[in-house]
Short mmCIF file of C-alpha atoms in Angstrom, two decimals:
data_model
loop_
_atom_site.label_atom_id
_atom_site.label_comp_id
_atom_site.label_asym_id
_atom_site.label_seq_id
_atom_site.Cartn_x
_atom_site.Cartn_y
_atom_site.Cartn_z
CA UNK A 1 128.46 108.95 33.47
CA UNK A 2 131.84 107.50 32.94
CA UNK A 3 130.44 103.99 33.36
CA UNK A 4 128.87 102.39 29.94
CA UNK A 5 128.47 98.60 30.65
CA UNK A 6 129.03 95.47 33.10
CA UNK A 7 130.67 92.41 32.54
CA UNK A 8 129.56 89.99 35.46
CA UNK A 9 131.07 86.48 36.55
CA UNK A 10 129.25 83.15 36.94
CA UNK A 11 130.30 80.65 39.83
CA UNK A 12 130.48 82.39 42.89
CA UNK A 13 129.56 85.38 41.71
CA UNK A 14 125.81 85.13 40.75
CA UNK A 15 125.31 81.32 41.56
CA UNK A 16 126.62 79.03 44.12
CA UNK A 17 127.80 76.43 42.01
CA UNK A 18 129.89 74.07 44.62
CA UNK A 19 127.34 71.56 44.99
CA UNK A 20 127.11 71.21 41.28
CA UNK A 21 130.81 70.58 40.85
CA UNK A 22 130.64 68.29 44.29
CA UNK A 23 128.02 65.62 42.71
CA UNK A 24 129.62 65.33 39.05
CA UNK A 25 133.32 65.13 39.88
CA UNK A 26 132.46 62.44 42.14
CA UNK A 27 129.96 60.62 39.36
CA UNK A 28 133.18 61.46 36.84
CA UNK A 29 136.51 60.25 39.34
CA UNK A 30 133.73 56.71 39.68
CA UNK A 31 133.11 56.48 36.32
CA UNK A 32 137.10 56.53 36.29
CA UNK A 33 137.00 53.43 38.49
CA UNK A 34 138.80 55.33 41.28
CA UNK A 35 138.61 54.01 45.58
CA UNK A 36 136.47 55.54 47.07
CA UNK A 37 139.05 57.29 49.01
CA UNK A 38 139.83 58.81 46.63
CA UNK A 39 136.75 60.33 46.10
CA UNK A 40 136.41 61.31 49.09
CA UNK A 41 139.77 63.25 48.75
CA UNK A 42 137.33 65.46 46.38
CA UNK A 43 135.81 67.47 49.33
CA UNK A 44 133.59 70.86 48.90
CA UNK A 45 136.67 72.30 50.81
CA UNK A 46 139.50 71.31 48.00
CA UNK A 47 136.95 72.91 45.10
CA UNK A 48 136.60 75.55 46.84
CA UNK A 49 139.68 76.47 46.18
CA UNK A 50 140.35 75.28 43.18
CA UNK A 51 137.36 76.10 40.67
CA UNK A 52 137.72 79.12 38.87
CA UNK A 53 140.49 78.59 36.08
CA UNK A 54 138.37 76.51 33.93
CA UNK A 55 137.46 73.34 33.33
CA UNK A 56 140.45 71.37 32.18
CA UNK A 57 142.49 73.32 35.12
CA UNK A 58 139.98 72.03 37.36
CA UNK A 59 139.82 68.57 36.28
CA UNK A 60 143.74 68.06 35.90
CA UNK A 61 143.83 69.09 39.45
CA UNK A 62 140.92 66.95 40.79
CA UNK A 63 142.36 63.63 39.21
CA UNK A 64 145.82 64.68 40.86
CA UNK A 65 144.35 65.54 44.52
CA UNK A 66 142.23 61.92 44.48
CA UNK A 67 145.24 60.19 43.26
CA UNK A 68 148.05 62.09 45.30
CA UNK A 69 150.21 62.78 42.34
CA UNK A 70 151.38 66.32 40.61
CA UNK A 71 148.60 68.17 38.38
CA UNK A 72 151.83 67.17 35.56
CA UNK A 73 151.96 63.80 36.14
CA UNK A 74 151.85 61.44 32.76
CA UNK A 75 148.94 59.76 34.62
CA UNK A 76 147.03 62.72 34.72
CA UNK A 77 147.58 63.53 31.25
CA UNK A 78 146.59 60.51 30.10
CA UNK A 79 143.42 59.91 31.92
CA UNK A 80 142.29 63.83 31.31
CA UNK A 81 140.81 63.47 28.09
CA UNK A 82 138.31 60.48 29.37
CA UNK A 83 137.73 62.47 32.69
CA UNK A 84 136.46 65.83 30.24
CA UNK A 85 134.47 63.37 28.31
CA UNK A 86 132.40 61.48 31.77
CA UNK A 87 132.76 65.45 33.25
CA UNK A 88 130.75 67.24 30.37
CA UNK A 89 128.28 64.06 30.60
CA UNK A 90 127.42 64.55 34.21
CA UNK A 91 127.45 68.17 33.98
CA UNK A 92 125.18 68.40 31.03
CA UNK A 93 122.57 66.64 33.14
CA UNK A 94 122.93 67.71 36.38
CA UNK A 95 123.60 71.07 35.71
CA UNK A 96 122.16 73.70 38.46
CA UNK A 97 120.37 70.82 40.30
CA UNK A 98 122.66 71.61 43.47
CA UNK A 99 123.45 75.29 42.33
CA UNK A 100 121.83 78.42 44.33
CA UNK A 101 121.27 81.84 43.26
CA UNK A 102 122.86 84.24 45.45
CA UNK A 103 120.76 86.61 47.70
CA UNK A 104 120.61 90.20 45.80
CA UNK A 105 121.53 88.98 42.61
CA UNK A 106 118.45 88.93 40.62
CA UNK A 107 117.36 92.20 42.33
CA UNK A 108 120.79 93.73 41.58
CA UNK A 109 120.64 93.13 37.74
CA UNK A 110 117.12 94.45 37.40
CA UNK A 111 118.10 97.48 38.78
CA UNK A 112 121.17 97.85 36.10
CA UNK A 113 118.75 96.67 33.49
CA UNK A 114 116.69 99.24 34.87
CA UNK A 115 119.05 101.86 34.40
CA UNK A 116 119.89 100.73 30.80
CA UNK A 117 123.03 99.24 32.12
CA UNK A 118 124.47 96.61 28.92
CA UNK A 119 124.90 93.66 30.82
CA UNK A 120 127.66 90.21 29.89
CA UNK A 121 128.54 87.33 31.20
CA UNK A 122 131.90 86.04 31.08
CA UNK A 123 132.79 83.08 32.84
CA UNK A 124 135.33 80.40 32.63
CA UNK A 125 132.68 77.63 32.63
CA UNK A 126 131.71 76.34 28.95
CA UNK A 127 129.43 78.68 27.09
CA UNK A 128 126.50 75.85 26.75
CA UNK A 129 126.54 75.33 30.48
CA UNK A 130 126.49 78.86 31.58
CA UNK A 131 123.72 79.53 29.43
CA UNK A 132 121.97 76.29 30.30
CA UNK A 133 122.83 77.64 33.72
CA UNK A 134 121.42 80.89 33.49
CA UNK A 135 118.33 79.59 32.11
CA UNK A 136 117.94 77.26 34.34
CA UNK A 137 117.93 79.95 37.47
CA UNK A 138 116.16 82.91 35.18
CA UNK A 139 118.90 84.88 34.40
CA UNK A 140 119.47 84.72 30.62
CA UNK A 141 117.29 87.60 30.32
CA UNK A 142 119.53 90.03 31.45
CA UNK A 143 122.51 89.47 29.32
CA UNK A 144 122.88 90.51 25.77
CA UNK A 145 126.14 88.11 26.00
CA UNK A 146 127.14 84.90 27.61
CA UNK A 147 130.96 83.85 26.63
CA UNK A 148 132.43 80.89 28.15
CA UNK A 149 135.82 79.33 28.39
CA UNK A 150 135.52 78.13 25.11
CA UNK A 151 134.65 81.42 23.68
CA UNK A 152 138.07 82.53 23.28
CA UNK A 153 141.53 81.21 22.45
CA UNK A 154 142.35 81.98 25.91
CA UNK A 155 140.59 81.97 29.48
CA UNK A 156 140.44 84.67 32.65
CA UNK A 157 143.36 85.84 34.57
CA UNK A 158 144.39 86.36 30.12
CA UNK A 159 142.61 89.78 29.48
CA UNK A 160 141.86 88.16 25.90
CA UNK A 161 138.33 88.15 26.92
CA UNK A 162 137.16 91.18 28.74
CA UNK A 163 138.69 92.56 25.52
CA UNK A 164 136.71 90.57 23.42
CA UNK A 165 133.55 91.26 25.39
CA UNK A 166 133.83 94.95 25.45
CA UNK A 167 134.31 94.65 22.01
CA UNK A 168 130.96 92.57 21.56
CA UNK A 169 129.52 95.15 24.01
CA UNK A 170 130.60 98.14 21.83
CA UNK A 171 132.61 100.06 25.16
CA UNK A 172 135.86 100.84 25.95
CA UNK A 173 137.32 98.34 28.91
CA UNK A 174 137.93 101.82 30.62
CA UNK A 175 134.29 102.50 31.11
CA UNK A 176 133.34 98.52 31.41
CA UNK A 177 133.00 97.25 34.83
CA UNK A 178 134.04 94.03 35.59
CA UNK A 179 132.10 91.93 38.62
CA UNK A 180 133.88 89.15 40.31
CA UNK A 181 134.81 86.86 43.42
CA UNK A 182 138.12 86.21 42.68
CA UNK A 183 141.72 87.97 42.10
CA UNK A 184 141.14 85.76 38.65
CA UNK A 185 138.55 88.45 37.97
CA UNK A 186 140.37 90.95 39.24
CA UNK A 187 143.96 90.42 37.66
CA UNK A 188 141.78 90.07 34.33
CA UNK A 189 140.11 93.23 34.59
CA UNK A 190 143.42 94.79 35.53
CA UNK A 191 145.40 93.80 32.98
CA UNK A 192 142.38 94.39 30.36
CA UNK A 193 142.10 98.48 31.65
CA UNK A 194 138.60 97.48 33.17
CA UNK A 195 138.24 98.57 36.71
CA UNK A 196 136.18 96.29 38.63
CA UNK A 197 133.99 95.25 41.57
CA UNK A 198 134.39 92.30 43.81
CA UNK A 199 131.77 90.58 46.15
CA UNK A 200 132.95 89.81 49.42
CA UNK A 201 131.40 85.99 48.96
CA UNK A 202 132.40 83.42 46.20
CA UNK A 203 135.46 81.27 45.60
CA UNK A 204 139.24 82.97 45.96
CA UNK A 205 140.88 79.99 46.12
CA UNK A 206 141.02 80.07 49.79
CA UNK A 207 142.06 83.85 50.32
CA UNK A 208 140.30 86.53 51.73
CA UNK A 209 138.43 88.67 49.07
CA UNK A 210 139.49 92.12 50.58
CA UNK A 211 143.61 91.34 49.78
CA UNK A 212 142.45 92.12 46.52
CA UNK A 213 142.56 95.29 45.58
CA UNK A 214 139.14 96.59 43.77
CA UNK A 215 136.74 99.91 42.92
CA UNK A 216 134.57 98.53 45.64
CA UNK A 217 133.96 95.47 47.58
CA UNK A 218 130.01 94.45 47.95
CA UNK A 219 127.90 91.88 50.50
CA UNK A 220 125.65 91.49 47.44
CA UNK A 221 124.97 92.94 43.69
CA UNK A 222 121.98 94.37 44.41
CA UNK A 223 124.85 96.73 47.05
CA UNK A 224 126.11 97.77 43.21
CA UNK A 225 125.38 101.77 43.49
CA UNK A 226 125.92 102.47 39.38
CA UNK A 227 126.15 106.45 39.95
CA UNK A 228 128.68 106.16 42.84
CA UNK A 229 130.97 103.70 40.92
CA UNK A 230 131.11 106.11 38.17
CA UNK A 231 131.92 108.47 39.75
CA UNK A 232 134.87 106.29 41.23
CA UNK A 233 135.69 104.91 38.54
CA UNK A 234 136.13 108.91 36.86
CA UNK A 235 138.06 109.58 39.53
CA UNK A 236 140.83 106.94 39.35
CA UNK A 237 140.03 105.72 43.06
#
């Protein structure tokens, strides 16, 4: 089969990771002496959209929302490299205390593992946390990769790493599938040759999941039908 290997997401993908993000951007924007207000401004709704283009992305536009000023602002700047520093604190310690996995996804990759399916992870979240993460929620297991955003000199929409993974995975990116939630995912896996797979939950920065165009769109991974996507995947559809 046409099909040789799987490059999976992280957040929103195979763990619910809002409420993680939720309780340490609110310990970080405090530790940054900001109103509570401000905080507030922080809501599960606004990371919703937001998370997916890494952390410094993520953090630039946090301090800007809670402070009502442009994600460019000199303020912002200034104040990131403190906010990274409280951020990776919090996170370190916290991590996956307010995470879920998703329903299907620890059935889905046994059944790939099952098959002999090479499985990575490639996520935009730092490599120590994802496979802290992963750990944490019994997952490592599967993987015979976990890259981060800090695995690479660049982060997902770039194709740099679903490049770089294949190439750690030994497969062409025309026979690698990539599994996502977001057009991030998908505009990376596009623009790498990989065709790819999108689950209809997750985080799309507020847009609905089926706009993007993909192989397939699943409820849940353990929906994944290996053969079948082959065979799409041979065919061009």
């Amino acid at each position: 089969m046409p099909l040789q290997a799987a490059i999976i997401d992280l957040d929103g993908t195979m763990v619910d990771t809002l409420g993680d993000f939720v309780v340490v951007l609110h310990h970080t924007l405090a530790d940054l002496n900001c109103h509570p207000v401000e905080v507030a401004r922080v809501s599960r709704e606004f990371i919703e959209q937001t998370v997916g283009k890494g952390t410094e992305d993520l953090l630039r536009k946090t301090l800007a929302h809670a402070w009502g000023l442009l994600d460019d602002d000199a303020e912002v700047l200034a104040q990131l490299p403190q906010a990274l520093a409280r951020y990776k604190h919090h996170y370190e310690r916290l991590n996956g205390q307010n995470a879920q996995v998703y329903p299907g996804v620890a059935t889905g990759l046994a059944r790939l593992s099952e098959l002999g399916v090479p499985l990575a992870c490639l996520t935009n979240k730092p490599t120590a946390f994802a496979e802290q993460l992963l750990t944490l929620k019994g997952l490592r297991g599967y993987f015979r990769h976990v890259f981060g955003g800090d695995a690479f000199e660049r982060k997902k929409p770039d194709p740099l790493p679903l490049l770089k993974t294949c190439e750690a995975l030994g497969t062409e990116p025309a026979r690698t599938l990539m599994v996502g939630d977001s057009s991030n995912d998908a505009q990376a896996a596009r623009a790498a040759g990989c065709p790819v797979a999108l689950v209809r939950y997750g985080y799309n920065h507020g847009h609905p999941i089926e706009e993007v165009p993909a192989l397939v769109h699943v409820d849940s991974l353990d929906a994944l039908d290996w053969p079948a996507l082959s065979l799409a995947a041979d065919s061009g559809a």
